[in-house]
Amino acid sequence: MATRHDTAAAPPAKEGGAAPAGPPVESPETIRKRARLSRRWQRDVRWSPYAFVSPFFLLFLAFGMFPLVYTAWASLHTVELTAPTDMEWAGLRNYTRIFDDEFYWNAAKNTFTIGIISTVPQLMMALGIAHLLNYKLRASTFYRVVMLAPYATSIVAASLVFVLLFGRDYGMINWFLGMFGVDNIDWQNDKWYAQFAVSSIVIWRWTGYNALIYLAAMQAIPQDLYESAALDGASRWKQFLHVTLPSLRPTILFTVVVSTIGASQLFAEPLMFDANKGASGGPQHQFQTLGLYMYEQGWVNQHLGRASAIAWTMFLILIVVGIINYVISRRLRASS
Amino acid sequence: MRAPTRSARRVVVLAAVASLGAGLLAGCADDGKDEDNTSSGSGGGKTKITLGLFGSFGFEEAGLYKEYEKLHPDIDIDQTVIERNENYYPPLVNHLTTNSGLQDIQGIEVGNIAEVVNNYSDKFLDLSKYGKESDYLPWKWQQGTAKSGSTIGLGTDVGPMAICYRKDLFEAAGLPTDREEVGKLWTGDWAKLVEAGKDYKAKAPKGTTFMDSPGGLFNAIIGSENERFYDSSGKVIYKTNPAVKKAFDLTAEAAEDGLVGNQTQFQPAWETTISNSKFAAMACPPWMLGYIESKSKPESAGKWDVAAPPKAANWGGSFLAVPKSGKNAKEAAKLAAWLTAPEQQAKLFSKRGSFPTAQAAYDLPLVKDAKNKMTGDAPIGQIYAPLAAELPVQVVGPKDQIIQQGLTDNGVILVTQGKSPKEAWENAVKTIDNNLEK
């Protein structure tokens, strides 16, 4: 309580310092005034912090909490976007039908596979790039800015470019592969090719971002560790394995958590990858993610209740992912 | 002196927080009140009318806004355009249900008009006092009119469909090139069109297909039916309607025989097939001619022509509606009526190829004498007008778009990718049923 200046126990000394001057004579009015001021200060000290933090919480209530509660409520009803106030109680029906909704499970599977083939290479590449950038380089700032450029690019614009690159008949990638005698690949309509193409957009966008996070962590590793490792005759690769990696463990864990959450919410890339239909994720839903499926149900088909239920299952999945990550990170910390 | 300074600072901070908060709240509030809505307000004393549109209505490009502003110096027109209706319509529904964020005039696609008329007619102004019913094609007027008798949408255009074809490719494949003779190849039956496609394929220039896409062919065939996905009582019948199955099977047959390109319409790759002249024919309403022109290389000019379709069919056509909540609803209604009046529709047709929904426009010189560069100055006004008169009066259902997209983009397209027609149908039905189920 360093900010308290109103403690009645220590009235401010008068001119002349602490020399005894007898009890101060104060009129009842001054005393009342002081008491009033003191009360105001007390209230100020007690309540001001709440006032200062309140904007966030008020906004959170309006834009975070309310949608959450409303979504939960809507998920228990049959309700259409065309008439959102017109709700019909459905109980858990929106949830139970997910069990035999093959589109949902298809989307869940796609989210998982796209998540794996985008996150794993992405983080490994980011580590490698960060390691390279960590050496003394000329124009290292330039490389760092370049690394971050994809992250700063509009995802929609970038996806549209990727759609053109991955075009079946006139795409640049097929043209390039064609020089090696590879037949035109139908990137959009073949399941695995499509998922790979979507993942490549994700990888392109986030690798540099993760690399910079790794780089920041690497620069916090004391240089003498490397020096002593070098003195012991460890090669650069060995240094990477035995010095860099262990020191980066918490950072890697952090990026894994963030990327996992990002992957499970994957939306814009697959949406833009099918320029025409978007939300269905290809003619056979081969790259429809959970995020897309929720959007399709809610905004294309206008089934608000179903979409809300899907949103809540996604939320639950994220919580499970979070718990798993937490458990693993505790284990790791305990073992180190 | 500490206390006063502190509280002074506190006042400043609180004021800053408060004004920030107020700013945020104002940002969230309905923006219906932050502009003076009287004509004596800001903006040089002008009334601003905003239009929310999708795709390219082309009012601005055809100079209609400028003309109206000249006629009414106190009016200022502003439009926002979202390219695709799929991205335009869901927010529009949102704005309608919350009664906020609406423009003074909103465009509505024919595929959505039924849903809007059924669900939201009370949110729109009755335009029957502004537009003249006798000017318009009766069925088009009906589509924009609610059961209560309130006309909420004035038709901007209709899509009488013809078959556009490449004269040079037809000639190379040994087919006739004269538009009368070409039309006779398939009069009365879509199956004959597919037959002609087989003749084309037999001697076709390498790398080309007869038609552009399975979706386009299916859309053309189904566009000539009165009842498609809904019956007149509003029941979904797409699964049992023989006309739908027939159209699907015929398209699947064409796809299996390789007569249609493996493309989805309006995707970038499809547009490239236009500019690379990769197909010989396509179903095309007049507006498509403008589209072809915008995607073609200059040397394609004059190589196209327009022949009669097997049966009269409709593709597209939109409406203008005026939300009641608008600040300038009455002025907006006048503008909407003016934009859709016969004279303006004729101008729009001559500049942009949107075919008038006002039959009174068909005799105007701008329509009657219209010529088109891509088709070597074919008299497109005279070609399309009789087709427009024969258009089927379609039952439009609320989820037409979802069903049609399911049948094409999750259906017939699969046949071009090696699936059997049966698998394609099943995939389409599964998708549509899941999308329709509440």
PDB file of N, CA, C and O in Angstrom, chain A residues 5 41 44 52 63 80-82 84 93 97 102-103 164 168-170 189 274-277 282-285 293 297 299-303 306, chain B residues 3 6 10 13 84 86 90 94 97 115 120 262-265 267 272 276 278 399 402 405 409-410 414 417 419 427 430-431 434-438:
ATOM      1  N   HIS A   5      -1.442   7.933   1.208  1.00  0.00           N
ATOM      2  CA  HIS A   5      -0.882   9.147   1.803  1.00  0.00           C
ATOM      3  C   HIS A   5      -1.823   9.693   2.862  1.00  0.00           C
ATOM      4  O   HIS A   5      -1.594  10.748   3.391  1.00  0.00           O
ATOM      5  N   TRP A  41     -10.314   9.633  -0.552  1.00  0.00           N
ATOM      6  CA  TRP A  41      -9.089   8.947  -0.965  1.00  0.00           C
ATOM      7  C   TRP A  41      -9.204   7.452  -0.768  1.00  0.00           C
ATOM      8  O   TRP A  41      -8.763   6.665  -1.586  1.00  0.00           O
ATOM      9  N   ASP A  44     -11.213   6.181  -3.425  1.00  0.00           N
ATOM     10  CA  ASP A  44     -10.409   6.256  -4.641  1.00  0.00           C
ATOM     11  C   ASP A  44      -9.462   5.059  -4.723  1.00  0.00           C
ATOM     12  O   ASP A  44      -9.439   4.313  -5.699  1.00  0.00           O
ATOM     13  N   PHE A  52     -10.217   1.226 -13.609  1.00  0.00           N
ATOM     14  CA  PHE A  52      -9.210   1.196 -14.673  1.00  0.00           C
ATOM     15  C   PHE A  52      -9.231  -0.108 -15.451  1.00  0.00           C
ATOM     16  O   PHE A  52      -8.997  -0.134 -16.647  1.00  0.00           O
ATOM     17  N   PHE A  63     -18.600  -8.780 -25.571  1.00  0.00           N
ATOM     18  CA  PHE A  63     -18.187  -9.438 -26.814  1.00  0.00           C
ATOM     19  C   PHE A  63     -17.589 -10.818 -26.594  1.00  0.00           C
ATOM     20  O   PHE A  63     -17.318 -11.536 -27.544  1.00  0.00           O
ATOM     21  N   GLU A  80     -32.909 -20.763 -36.617  1.00  0.00           N
ATOM     22  CA  GLU A  80     -32.342 -20.410 -37.917  1.00  0.00           C
ATOM     23  C   GLU A  80     -31.825 -18.987 -37.886  1.00  0.00           C
ATOM     24  O   GLU A  80     -32.376 -18.122 -37.199  1.00  0.00           O
ATOM     25  N   LEU A  81     -30.791 -18.753 -38.669  1.00  0.00           N
ATOM     26  CA  LEU A  81     -30.226 -17.411 -38.741  1.00  0.00           C
ATOM     27  C   LEU A  81     -31.241 -16.415 -39.295  1.00  0.00           C
ATOM     28  O   LEU A  81     -31.191 -15.227 -38.997  1.00  0.00           O
ATOM     29  N   THR A  82     -32.188 -16.921 -40.083  1.00  0.00           N
ATOM     30  CA  THR A  82     -33.167 -16.024 -40.674  1.00  0.00           C
ATOM     31  C   THR A  82     -34.118 -15.470 -39.615  1.00  0.00           C
ATOM     32  O   THR A  82     -34.752 -14.455 -39.836  1.00  0.00           O
ATOM     33  N   PRO A  84     -33.497 -15.362 -35.663  1.00  0.00           N
ATOM     34  CA  PRO A  84     -32.741 -15.791 -34.480  1.00  0.00           C
ATOM     35  C   PRO A  84     -33.529 -15.709 -33.179  1.00  0.00           C
ATOM     36  O   PRO A  84     -33.132 -16.317 -32.184  1.00  0.00           O
ATOM     37  N   ARG A  93     -30.366 -32.506 -28.752  1.00  0.00           N
ATOM     38  CA  ARG A  93     -30.429 -33.089 -30.089  1.00  0.00           C
ATOM     39  C   ARG A  93     -29.288 -32.621 -30.989  1.00  0.00           C
ATOM     40  O   ARG A  93     -28.694 -33.399 -31.722  1.00  0.00           O
ATOM     41  N   ARG A  97     -26.828 -35.597 -32.486  1.00  0.00           N
ATOM     42  CA  ARG A  97     -26.780 -35.965 -33.900  1.00  0.00           C
ATOM     43  C   ARG A  97     -25.375 -35.834 -34.464  1.00  0.00           C
ATOM     44  O   ARG A  97     -25.085 -36.357 -35.534  1.00  0.00           O
ATOM     45  N   GLU A 102     -21.726 -37.726 -40.501  1.00  0.00           N
ATOM     46  CA  GLU A 102     -20.445 -38.063 -41.118  1.00  0.00           C
ATOM     47  C   GLU A 102     -19.684 -36.835 -41.583  1.00  0.00           C
ATOM     48  O   GLU A 102     -18.459 -36.829 -41.676  1.00  0.00           O
ATOM     49  N   PHE A 103     -20.383 -35.740 -41.876  1.00  0.00           N
ATOM     50  CA  PHE A 103     -19.687 -34.530 -42.303  1.00  0.00           C
ATOM     51  C   PHE A 103     -18.865 -33.953 -41.157  1.00  0.00           C
ATOM     52  O   PHE A 103     -17.776 -33.430 -41.355  1.00  0.00           O
ATOM     53  N   LEU A 164      -4.045 -19.854 -57.354  1.00  0.00           N
ATOM     54  CA  LEU A 164      -3.552 -19.756 -58.729  1.00  0.00           C
ATOM     55  C   LEU A 164      -2.325 -20.643 -58.917  1.00  0.00           C
ATOM     56  O   LEU A 164      -2.195 -21.341 -59.924  1.00  0.00           O
ATOM     57  N   ARG A 168      -4.977 -26.522 -61.520  1.00  0.00           N
ATOM     58  CA  ARG A 168      -4.716 -27.785 -62.196  1.00  0.00           C
ATOM     59  C   ARG A 168      -4.204 -27.586 -63.609  1.00  0.00           C
ATOM     60  O   ARG A 168      -3.219 -28.179 -64.018  1.00  0.00           O
ATOM     61  N   ASP A 169      -4.885 -26.721 -64.367  1.00  0.00           N
ATOM     62  CA  ASP A 169      -4.543 -26.603 -65.782  1.00  0.00           C
ATOM     63  C   ASP A 169      -3.495 -25.529 -66.063  1.00  0.00           C
ATOM     64  O   ASP A 169      -2.671 -25.679 -66.946  1.00  0.00           O
ATOM     65  N   TYR A 170      -3.573 -24.444 -65.321  1.00  0.00           N
ATOM     66  CA  TYR A 170      -2.681 -23.332 -65.639  1.00  0.00           C
ATOM     67  C   TYR A 170      -1.852 -22.904 -64.445  1.00  0.00           C
ATOM     68  O   TYR A 170      -1.304 -21.823 -64.427  1.00  0.00           O
ATOM     69  N   ASN A 189      -9.010 -31.239 -56.014  1.00  0.00           N
ATOM     70  CA  ASN A 189     -10.034 -32.270 -55.908  1.00  0.00           C
ATOM     71  C   ASN A 189      -9.533 -33.595 -55.369  1.00  0.00           C
ATOM     72  O   ASN A 189     -10.330 -34.446 -55.007  1.00  0.00           O
ATOM     73  N   ASP A 274     -10.972 -22.892 -51.979  1.00  0.00           N
ATOM     74  CA  ASP A 274     -12.010 -23.190 -52.958  1.00  0.00           C
ATOM     75  C   ASP A 274     -12.722 -21.873 -53.249  1.00  0.00           C
ATOM     76  O   ASP A 274     -13.640 -21.478 -52.551  1.00  0.00           O
ATOM     77  N   ALA A 275     -12.256 -21.208 -54.295  1.00  0.00           N
ATOM     78  CA  ALA A 275     -12.679 -19.829 -54.517  1.00  0.00           C
ATOM     79  C   ALA A 275     -14.176 -19.727 -54.777  1.00  0.00           C
ATOM     80  O   ALA A 275     -14.771 -18.688 -54.588  1.00  0.00           O
ATOM     81  N   ASN A 276     -14.774 -20.807 -55.216  1.00  0.00           N
ATOM     82  CA  ASN A 276     -16.168 -20.686 -55.607  1.00  0.00           C
ATOM     83  C   ASN A 276     -17.135 -21.035 -54.489  1.00  0.00           C
ATOM     84  O   ASN A 276     -18.018 -20.274 -54.146  1.00  0.00           O
ATOM     85  N   LYS A 277     -16.948 -22.204 -53.902  1.00  0.00           N
ATOM     86  CA  LYS A 277     -17.923 -22.649 -52.914  1.00  0.00           C
ATOM     87  C   LYS A 277     -17.485 -22.380 -51.495  1.00  0.00           C
ATOM     88  O   LYS A 277     -18.308 -22.231 -50.613  1.00  0.00           O
ATOM     89  N   GLY A 282     -14.363 -28.151 -50.923  1.00  0.00           N
ATOM     90  CA  GLY A 282     -14.170 -29.034 -52.061  1.00  0.00           C
ATOM     91  C   GLY A 282     -15.398 -29.879 -52.322  1.00  0.00           C
ATOM     92  O   GLY A 282     -16.240 -30.044 -51.447  1.00  0.00           O
ATOM     93  N   PRO A 283     -15.495 -30.430 -53.551  1.00  0.00           N
ATOM     94  CA  PRO A 283     -16.710 -31.158 -53.925  1.00  0.00           C
ATOM     95  C   PRO A 283     -17.026 -32.331 -53.006  1.00  0.00           C
ATOM     96  O   PRO A 283     -18.189 -32.661 -52.800  1.00  0.00           O
ATOM     97  N   GLN A 284     -16.011 -32.977 -52.477  1.00  0.00           N
ATOM     98  CA  GLN A 284     -16.280 -34.095 -51.560  1.00  0.00           C
ATOM     99  C   GLN A 284     -15.877 -33.744 -50.146  1.00  0.00           C
ATOM    100  O   GLN A 284     -15.573 -34.622 -49.351  1.00  0.00           O
ATOM    101  N   HIS A 285     -15.843 -32.462 -49.852  1.00  0.00           N
ATOM    102  CA  HIS A 285     -15.502 -31.966 -48.509  1.00  0.00           C
ATOM    103  C   HIS A 285     -14.130 -32.450 -48.101  1.00  0.00           C
ATOM    104  O   HIS A 285     -13.880 -32.690 -46.928  1.00  0.00           O
ATOM    105  N   TYR A 293     -16.860 -26.150 -41.353  1.00  0.00           N
ATOM    106  CA  TYR A 293     -18.146 -26.831 -41.243  1.00  0.00           C
ATOM    107  C   TYR A 293     -19.095 -26.024 -40.368  1.00  0.00           C
ATOM    108  O   TYR A 293     -20.277 -25.874 -40.680  1.00  0.00           O
ATOM    109  N   GLN A 297     -22.605 -24.489 -41.681  1.00  0.00           N
ATOM    110  CA  GLN A 297     -23.896 -24.719 -41.041  1.00  0.00           C
ATOM    111  C   GLN A 297     -24.546 -23.410 -40.607  1.00  0.00           C
ATOM    112  O   GLN A 297     -25.740 -23.210 -40.771  1.00  0.00           O
ATOM    113  N   TRP A 299     -23.670 -20.023 -41.414  1.00  0.00           N
ATOM    114  CA  TRP A 299     -23.824 -18.845 -42.260  1.00  0.00           C
ATOM    115  C   TRP A 299     -24.251 -19.147 -43.680  1.00  0.00           C
ATOM    116  O   TRP A 299     -24.813 -18.294 -44.342  1.00  0.00           O
ATOM    117  N   VAL A 300     -23.964 -20.325 -44.162  1.00  0.00           N
ATOM    118  CA  VAL A 300     -24.433 -20.667 -45.496  1.00  0.00           C
ATOM    119  C   VAL A 300     -25.807 -21.328 -45.402  1.00  0.00           C
ATOM    120  O   VAL A 300     -26.755 -20.927 -46.063  1.00  0.00           O
ATOM    121  N   ASN A 301     -25.907 -22.333 -44.523  1.00  0.00           N
ATOM    122  CA  ASN A 301     -27.184 -23.029 -44.388  1.00  0.00           C
ATOM    123  C   ASN A 301     -28.089 -22.379 -43.358  1.00  0.00           C
ATOM    124  O   ASN A 301     -29.249 -22.735 -43.232  1.00  0.00           O
ATOM    125  N   GLN A 302     -27.529 -21.475 -42.581  1.00  0.00           N
ATOM    126  CA  GLN A 302     -28.282 -20.673 -41.623  1.00  0.00           C
ATOM    127  C   GLN A 302     -28.882 -21.462 -40.477  1.00  0.00           C
ATOM    128  O   GLN A 302     -29.902 -21.088 -39.929  1.00  0.00           O
ATOM    129  N   HIS A 303     -28.248 -22.590 -40.127  1.00  0.00           N
ATOM    130  CA  HIS A 303     -28.732 -23.356 -38.981  1.00  0.00           C
ATOM    131  C   HIS A 303     -27.933 -22.948 -37.752  1.00  0.00           C
ATOM    132  O   HIS A 303     -26.908 -23.549 -37.426  1.00  0.00           O
ATOM    133  N   ARG A 306     -27.395 -25.723 -34.869  1.00  0.00           N
ATOM    134  CA  ARG A 306     -26.385 -26.736 -35.173  1.00  0.00           C
ATOM    135  C   ARG A 306     -24.986 -26.147 -35.114  1.00  0.00           C
ATOM    136  O   ARG A 306     -24.065 -26.742 -34.565  1.00  0.00           O
TER     137      ARG A 306
ATOM    138  N   ALA B   3      -2.041  16.258  -3.438  1.00  0.00           N
ATOM    139  CA  ALA B   3      -3.400  15.752  -3.659  1.00  0.00           C
ATOM    140  C   ALA B   3      -4.097  16.376  -4.865  1.00  0.00           C
ATOM    141  O   ALA B   3      -4.596  15.639  -5.718  1.00  0.00           O
ATOM    142  N   ARG B   6      -2.793  15.081  -8.077  1.00  0.00           N
ATOM    143  CA  ARG B   6      -3.204  13.695  -8.308  1.00  0.00           C
ATOM    144  C   ARG B   6      -4.635  13.607  -8.825  1.00  0.00           C
ATOM    145  O   ARG B   6      -4.937  12.915  -9.779  1.00  0.00           O
ATOM    146  N   ARG B  10      -6.154  12.391 -12.236  1.00  0.00           N
ATOM    147  CA  ARG B  10      -7.162  11.352 -12.273  1.00  0.00           C
ATOM    148  C   ARG B  10      -8.339  11.769 -13.163  1.00  0.00           C
ATOM    149  O   ARG B  10      -8.863  11.006 -13.946  1.00  0.00           O
ATOM    150  N   VAL B  13      -7.345  11.287 -16.666  1.00  0.00           N
ATOM    151  CA  VAL B  13      -7.344   9.878 -17.066  1.00  0.00           C
ATOM    152  C   VAL B  13      -8.762   9.366 -17.216  1.00  0.00           C
ATOM    153  O   VAL B  13      -9.121   8.707 -18.196  1.00  0.00           O
ATOM    154  N   ARG B  84     -19.295 -11.554 -54.613  1.00  0.00           N
ATOM    155  CA  ARG B  84     -20.089 -12.778 -54.746  1.00  0.00           C
ATOM    156  C   ARG B  84     -21.321 -12.749 -53.849  1.00  0.00           C
ATOM    157  O   ARG B  84     -21.245 -12.366 -52.696  1.00  0.00           O
ATOM    158  N   GLU B  86     -22.719 -15.205 -52.493  1.00  0.00           N
ATOM    159  CA  GLU B  86     -22.539 -16.088 -51.330  1.00  0.00           C
ATOM    160  C   GLU B  86     -21.976 -15.300 -50.152  1.00  0.00           C
ATOM    161  O   GLU B  86     -22.193 -15.649 -49.005  1.00  0.00           O
ATOM    162  N   PRO B  90     -25.482 -13.717 -46.732  1.00  0.00           N
ATOM    163  CA  PRO B  90     -25.546 -13.983 -45.281  1.00  0.00           C
ATOM    164  C   PRO B  90     -25.474 -12.718 -44.421  1.00  0.00           C
ATOM    165  O   PRO B  90     -26.287 -12.568 -43.490  1.00  0.00           O
ATOM    166  N   ASN B  94     -28.327 -11.120 -41.794  1.00  0.00           N
ATOM    167  CA  ASN B  94     -27.955 -10.668 -40.462  1.00  0.00           C
ATOM    168  C   ASN B  94     -28.428  -9.249 -40.195  1.00  0.00           C
ATOM    169  O   ASN B  94     -29.000  -8.948 -39.160  1.00  0.00           O
ATOM    170  N   THR B  97     -32.233  -9.115 -39.789  1.00  0.00           N
ATOM    171  CA  THR B  97     -32.780  -9.597 -38.527  1.00  0.00           C
ATOM    172  C   THR B  97     -32.449  -8.640 -37.389  1.00  0.00           C
ATOM    173  O   THR B  97     -33.199  -8.534 -36.435  1.00  0.00           O
ATOM    174  N   GLU B 115     -36.931 -16.400 -50.209  1.00  0.00           N
ATOM    175  CA  GLU B 115     -36.690 -16.379 -48.774  1.00  0.00           C
ATOM    176  C   GLU B 115     -36.930 -14.980 -48.206  1.00  0.00           C
ATOM    177  O   GLU B 115     -37.542 -14.818 -47.149  1.00  0.00           O
ATOM    178  N   TYR B 120     -39.070 -11.587 -44.695  1.00  0.00           N
ATOM    179  CA  TYR B 120     -38.730 -10.222 -44.300  1.00  0.00           C
ATOM    180  C   TYR B 120     -39.579  -9.159 -44.983  1.00  0.00           C
ATOM    181  O   TYR B 120     -39.191  -7.998 -45.015  1.00  0.00           O
ATOM    182  N   ASN B 262     -13.679 -29.905 -67.244  1.00  0.00           N
ATOM    183  CA  ASN B 262     -13.676 -30.201 -65.817  1.00  0.00           C
ATOM    184  C   ASN B 262     -13.468 -28.897 -65.054  1.00  0.00           C
ATOM    185  O   ASN B 262     -12.406 -28.618 -64.521  1.00  0.00           O
ATOM    186  N   GLN B 263     -14.496 -28.060 -65.029  1.00  0.00           N
ATOM    187  CA  GLN B 263     -14.357 -26.735 -64.444  1.00  0.00           C
ATOM    188  C   GLN B 263     -15.574 -26.403 -63.594  1.00  0.00           C
ATOM    189  O   GLN B 263     -16.641 -26.966 -63.786  1.00  0.00           O
ATOM    190  N   THR B 264     -15.376 -25.518 -62.667  1.00  0.00           N
ATOM    191  CA  THR B 264     -16.496 -24.925 -61.941  1.00  0.00           C
ATOM    192  C   THR B 264     -16.607 -23.481 -62.404  1.00  0.00           C
ATOM    193  O   THR B 264     -15.617 -22.760 -62.432  1.00  0.00           O
ATOM    194  N   GLN B 265     -17.827 -23.087 -62.754  1.00  0.00           N
ATOM    195  CA  GLN B 265     -17.995 -21.758 -63.321  1.00  0.00           C
ATOM    196  C   GLN B 265     -17.584 -20.668 -62.345  1.00  0.00           C
ATOM    197  O   GLN B 265     -17.782 -20.798 -61.148  1.00  0.00           O
ATOM    198  N   GLN B 267     -14.791 -19.768 -61.374  1.00  0.00           N
ATOM    199  CA  GLN B 267     -13.514 -19.892 -60.692  1.00  0.00           C
ATOM    200  C   GLN B 267     -12.433 -19.337 -61.612  1.00  0.00           C
ATOM    201  O   GLN B 267     -12.599 -19.318 -62.826  1.00  0.00           O
ATOM    202  N   THR B 272      -9.823 -18.670 -67.094  1.00  0.00           N
ATOM    203  CA  THR B 272      -8.682 -18.853 -67.988  1.00  0.00           C
ATOM    204  C   THR B 272      -9.072 -19.688 -69.201  1.00  0.00           C
ATOM    205  O   THR B 272      -8.572 -19.456 -70.301  1.00  0.00           O
ATOM    206  N   ASN B 276      -8.384 -18.695 -73.020  1.00  0.00           N
ATOM    207  CA  ASN B 276      -7.583 -19.585 -73.865  1.00  0.00           C
ATOM    208  C   ASN B 276      -8.419 -20.320 -74.900  1.00  0.00           C
ATOM    209  O   ASN B 276      -7.925 -21.237 -75.549  1.00  0.00           O
ATOM    210  N   LYS B 278     -10.885 -22.594 -74.784  1.00  0.00           N
ATOM    211  CA  LYS B 278     -10.797 -24.035 -74.600  1.00  0.00           C
ATOM    212  C   LYS B 278     -12.121 -24.765 -74.779  1.00  0.00           C
ATOM    213  O   LYS B 278     -12.188 -25.975 -74.623  1.00  0.00           O
ATOM    214  N   LYS B 399     -34.398 -22.266 -50.564  1.00  0.00           N
ATOM    215  CA  LYS B 399     -33.048 -22.827 -50.533  1.00  0.00           C
ATOM    216  C   LYS B 399     -32.595 -23.282 -51.920  1.00  0.00           C
ATOM    217  O   LYS B 399     -31.770 -24.184 -52.044  1.00  0.00           O
ATOM    218  N   ILE B 402     -28.762 -23.418 -52.397  1.00  0.00           N
ATOM    219  CA  ILE B 402     -28.070 -24.509 -51.717  1.00  0.00           C
ATOM    220  C   ILE B 402     -28.268 -25.812 -52.486  1.00  0.00           C
ATOM    221  O   ILE B 402     -27.337 -26.597 -52.688  1.00  0.00           O
ATOM    222  N   GLN B 405     -26.353 -25.626 -55.918  1.00  0.00           N
ATOM    223  CA  GLN B 405     -24.902 -25.747 -55.730  1.00  0.00           C
ATOM    224  C   GLN B 405     -24.530 -27.160 -55.338  1.00  0.00           C
ATOM    225  O   GLN B 405     -23.506 -27.678 -55.763  1.00  0.00           O
ATOM    226  N   ASP B 409     -21.813 -28.450 -57.742  1.00  0.00           N
ATOM    227  CA  ASP B 409     -20.455 -28.422 -57.191  1.00  0.00           C
ATOM    228  C   ASP B 409     -20.139 -29.623 -56.313  1.00  0.00           C
ATOM    229  O   ASP B 409     -18.967 -29.918 -56.073  1.00  0.00           O
ATOM    230  N   ASN B 410     -21.152 -30.299 -55.782  1.00  0.00           N
ATOM    231  CA  ASN B 410     -20.910 -31.551 -55.066  1.00  0.00           C
ATOM    232  C   ASN B 410     -21.490 -32.735 -55.837  1.00  0.00           C
ATOM    233  O   ASN B 410     -21.554 -33.841 -55.322  1.00  0.00           O
ATOM    234  N   LEU B 414     -18.251 -34.158 -60.063  1.00  0.00           N
ATOM    235  CA  LEU B 414     -17.495 -35.357 -59.703  1.00  0.00           C
ATOM    236  C   LEU B 414     -17.375 -36.318 -60.875  1.00  0.00           C
ATOM    237  O   LEU B 414     -16.422 -37.094 -60.951  1.00  0.00           O
ATOM    238  N   GLN B 417     -14.444 -35.982 -62.687  1.00  0.00           N
ATOM    239  CA  GLN B 417     -13.255 -36.406 -61.946  1.00  0.00           C
ATOM    240  C   GLN B 417     -13.219 -37.914 -61.766  1.00  0.00           C
ATOM    241  O   GLN B 417     -12.522 -38.430 -60.884  1.00  0.00           O
ATOM    242  N   LYS B 419     -15.766 -40.106 -61.036  1.00  0.00           N
ATOM    243  CA  LYS B 419     -16.775 -40.837 -60.270  1.00  0.00           C
ATOM    244  C   LYS B 419     -17.926 -41.227 -61.201  1.00  0.00           C
ATOM    245  O   LYS B 419     -18.144 -40.593 -62.235  1.00  0.00           O
ATOM    246  N   ASN B 427     -23.523 -38.378 -53.563  1.00  0.00           N
ATOM    247  CA  ASN B 427     -22.750 -37.375 -52.842  1.00  0.00           C
ATOM    248  C   ASN B 427     -23.519 -36.051 -52.772  1.00  0.00           C
ATOM    249  O   ASN B 427     -23.558 -35.396 -51.734  1.00  0.00           O
ATOM    250  N   LYS B 430     -26.579 -36.420 -50.359  1.00  0.00           N
ATOM    251  CA  LYS B 430     -26.119 -36.443 -48.970  1.00  0.00           C
ATOM    252  C   LYS B 430     -25.779 -35.027 -48.500  1.00  0.00           C
ATOM    253  O   LYS B 430     -26.179 -34.587 -47.416  1.00  0.00           O
ATOM    254  N   THR B 431     -25.041 -34.310 -49.348  1.00  0.00           N
ATOM    255  CA  THR B 431     -24.643 -32.945 -48.979  1.00  0.00           C
ATOM    256  C   THR B 431     -25.860 -32.039 -48.826  1.00  0.00           C
ATOM    257  O   THR B 431     -25.993 -31.317 -47.834  1.00  0.00           O
ATOM    258  N   ASN B 434     -28.023 -32.828 -45.756  1.00  0.00           N
ATOM    259  CA  ASN B 434     -27.380 -32.351 -44.532  1.00  0.00           C
ATOM    260  C   ASN B 434     -27.484 -30.831 -44.425  1.00  0.00           C
ATOM    261  O   ASN B 434     -27.649 -30.291 -43.338  1.00  0.00           O
ATOM    262  N   ASN B 435     -27.402 -30.167 -45.568  1.00  0.00           N
ATOM    263  CA  ASN B 435     -27.473 -28.700 -45.535  1.00  0.00           C
ATOM    264  C   ASN B 435     -28.887 -28.187 -45.277  1.00  0.00           C
ATOM    265  O   ASN B 435     -29.066 -27.102 -44.750  1.00  0.00           O
ATOM    266  N   LEU B 436     -29.882 -28.973 -45.673  1.00  0.00           N
ATOM    267  CA  LEU B 436     -31.256 -28.513 -45.499  1.00  0.00           C
ATOM    268  C   LEU B 436     -31.780 -28.809 -44.108  1.00  0.00           C
ATOM    269  O   LEU B 436     -32.626 -28.103 -43.578  1.00  0.00           O
ATOM    270  N   GLU B 437     -31.269 -29.900 -43.514  1.00  0.00           N
ATOM    271  CA  GLU B 437     -31.771 -30.319 -42.211  1.00  0.00           C
ATOM    272  C   GLU B 437     -31.499 -29.234 -41.172  1.00  0.00           C
ATOM    273  O   GLU B 437     -30.382 -28.742 -41.055  1.00  0.00           O
ATOM    274  N   LYS B 438     -32.521 -28.880 -40.408  1.00  0.00           N
ATOM    275  CA  LYS B 438     -32.354 -27.764 -39.460  1.00  0.00           C
ATOM    276  C   LYS B 438     -31.563 -28.157 -38.229  1.00  0.00           C
ATOM    277  O   LYS B 438     -31.634 -29.242 -37.762  1.00  0.00           O
TER     278      LYS B 438
END
